[in-house]
Coordinates of C-alpha atoms in Angstrom, one line a residue:
M127 CA 67.2 123.2 127.3
R128 CA 70.3 122.6 129.0
R129 CA 72.6 123.5 127.3
W130 CA 71.3 127.6 127.1
L131 CA 69.8 126.9 130.5
R132 CA 73.8 127.5 131.1
R133 CA 74.8 129.7 128.4
A134 CA 73.0 132.7 130.0
A135 CA 73.8 131.6 133.5
G136 CA 77.4 132.4 132.1
A137 CA 76.3 135.2 129.8
A138 CA 75.1 135.9 133.6
A139 CA 78.0 135.7 135.2
L140 CA 80.6 137.1 132.5
A141 CA 77.8 141.1 132.4
F142 CA 77.9 141.1 135.5
G143 CA 81.6 140.6 135.6
L144 CA 82.2 142.8 132.6
D145 CA 80.3 145.4 135.2
V146 CA 82.7 144.9 138.3
V147 CA 85.8 145.4 136.5
L148 CA 84.6 148.5 133.9
T149 CA 83.2 150.1 137.0
L150 CA 86.7 149.7 139.0
F151 CA 87.8 151.1 136.2
D152 CA 86.0 154.8 135.7
F153 CA 83.5 153.7 132.7
A154 CA 80.2 153.6 134.3
P155 CA 79.6 151.3 132.6
D156 CA 75.5 151.2 130.5
H157 CA 74.1 147.9 132.6
L158 CA 70.9 147.2 130.2
R159 CA 73.6 147.1 127.1
L160 CA 75.8 145.7 128.7
A161 CA 74.1 143.2 130.1
L162 CA 72.5 142.5 125.5
L163 CA 76.0 142.6 124.6
V164 CA 77.2 139.5 126.2
A165 CA 73.6 138.0 126.3
L166 CA 73.4 138.1 122.4
G167 CA 78.0 137.6 122.0
V168 CA 77.2 135.0 123.6
A169 CA 74.2 133.6 121.4
V170 CA 75.3 133.4 118.7
I171 CA 78.8 131.5 119.4
G172 CA 76.1 129.2 121.1
L173 CA 73.9 128.5 117.7
V174 CA 77.3 128.2 115.6
S175 CA 78.3 125.6 118.1
D176 CA 75.2 123.7 117.0
S177 CA 75.5 123.7 113.9
L178 CA 78.4 122.7 113.7
G179 CA 78.2 119.4 115.9
E180 CA 79.8 117.7 118.4
E181 CA 82.2 115.6 116.7
P182 CA 82.2 115.3 113.3
P183 CA 81.7 111.6 111.6
A184 CA 84.5 108.8 111.5
W185 CA 85.4 107.3 108.7
R186 CA 87.7 105.0 109.8
V187 CA 88.3 102.2 107.5
E188 CA 89.4 98.4 109.5
P189 CA 91.9 96.7 108.5
M190 CA 91.4 93.2 107.5
G191 CA 94.7 92.6 109.2
T192 CA 98.2 93.3 108.5
G193 CA 98.5 93.6 105.2
G194 CA 95.4 92.3 104.3
V195 CA 94.0 88.7 103.1
T196 CA 97.2 87.9 99.8
A197 CA 99.9 89.5 102.3
T198 CA 98.4 86.7 104.8
D199 CA 98.3 83.7 102.5
P200 CA 100.8 83.8 99.8
H201 CA 99.4 80.9 97.8
L202 CA 95.7 82.3 97.7
A203 CA 98.7 86.1 96.2
S204 CA 99.9 83.2 93.7
Y205 CA 96.3 81.9 92.8
V206 CA 94.8 85.6 92.1
R207 CA 98.1 87.2 90.4
I208 CA 97.5 84.5 87.6
L209 CA 94.0 84.4 87.2
E210 CA 94.1 88.1 86.6
S211 CA 97.3 87.6 84.2
H212 CA 94.5 85.5 82.1
L213 CA 92.2 87.5 82.5
T214 CA 94.6 91.0 80.9
A215 CA 96.2 88.9 78.9
R216 CA 96.2 90.0 74.8
T217 CA 97.4 86.0 74.4
A218 CA 96.9 82.9 76.4
D219 CA 99.1 81.6 78.2
T220 CA 100.7 78.2 79.9
G221 CA 99.6 79.3 83.6
L222 CA 96.7 78.8 84.3
R223 CA 96.1 75.7 82.2
D224 CA 99.3 74.2 84.2
R225 CA 97.5 75.4 87.8
L226 CA 94.3 73.9 86.5
A227 CA 96.3 70.1 85.7
K228 CA 98.1 70.7 88.9
L229 CA 95.0 71.4 91.1
C230 CA 93.8 68.8 89.7
D231 CA 96.4 66.1 89.6
E232 CA 96.4 66.6 93.6
R233 CA 92.7 66.5 94.9
L234 CA 93.2 63.1 92.5
A235 CA 95.2 61.4 94.1
R236 CA 94.2 62.5 97.5
R237 CA 90.6 61.7 97.1
H238 CA 91.1 58.7 94.6
A239 CA 94.0 58.1 94.1
L240 CA 94.2 58.2 90.3
T241 CA 95.7 60.1 87.8
R242 CA 94.3 62.4 84.3
E243 CA 95.1 59.1 82.6
D244 CA 93.0 57.2 83.7
P245 CA 89.5 56.2 82.5
E246 CA 87.9 57.1 85.9
A247 CA 89.2 60.0 86.2
E248 CA 87.6 61.1 82.7
V249 CA 84.1 60.5 84.3
L250 CA 85.1 62.5 87.3
L251 CA 87.1 65.5 86.1
G252 CA 84.8 66.1 82.9
T253 CA 85.5 65.7 78.8
A254 CA 85.6 69.8 79.1
L255 CA 88.2 70.2 81.9
L256 CA 89.9 67.5 80.3
R257 CA 90.0 69.0 77.2
D258 CA 91.8 72.4 78.7
L259 CA 93.9 70.4 80.5
A260 CA 95.4 68.2 77.7
G261 CA 95.0 70.7 74.6
P262 CA 97.2 73.8 73.4
P263 CA 96.8 76.7 75.9
R264 CA 93.4 78.8 75.2
R265 CA 91.6 81.7 76.5
L266 CA 88.8 81.0 79.1
G267 CA 86.9 83.2 80.5
R268 CA 85.4 83.9 83.8
E269 CA 82.2 81.6 83.6
E270 CA 84.5 78.1 82.2
I271 CA 86.6 79.3 85.1
D272 CA 83.9 79.2 87.5
G273 CA 82.9 75.6 85.8
H274 CA 86.3 73.7 86.5
L275 CA 87.0 75.6 89.4
R276 CA 84.1 74.0 90.8
R277 CA 84.2 70.4 88.8
I278 CA 88.4 70.3 91.1
E279 CA 86.5 71.6 94.9
E280 CA 83.5 68.6 94.2
L281 CA 86.6 66.1 93.5

């Protein structure tokens, strides 16, 4: 409502100013027509500016840091790369199997002072994980990888 009052006051001032200027230049304007023309122009400009809105919506996405999650942790980037290559490769490679074996060895040594060859390690790791670590490399599904990683984390 205030916008339209300001626009009406601006239209009146503009009409008065145009009337004064036209009278100074000896044009003898028709006051009513001039006022209606200015009111029409201000109304059209007001409607167009109202329909366009005041500010467009902001669609900014805030970055998660300078280089994302994988750029800040090279170990995580390496693990992600190994998992992606294993899941997209046509044939099984030894990269994932070797990395899982290394994780098992580190976790067993730190937490339990064991190696994979110890009988207690078989109980902790489970037969499926030990079979995949000791046997020839094979393609593992997402569920198998997830299960193996959960088992290693629980050590």
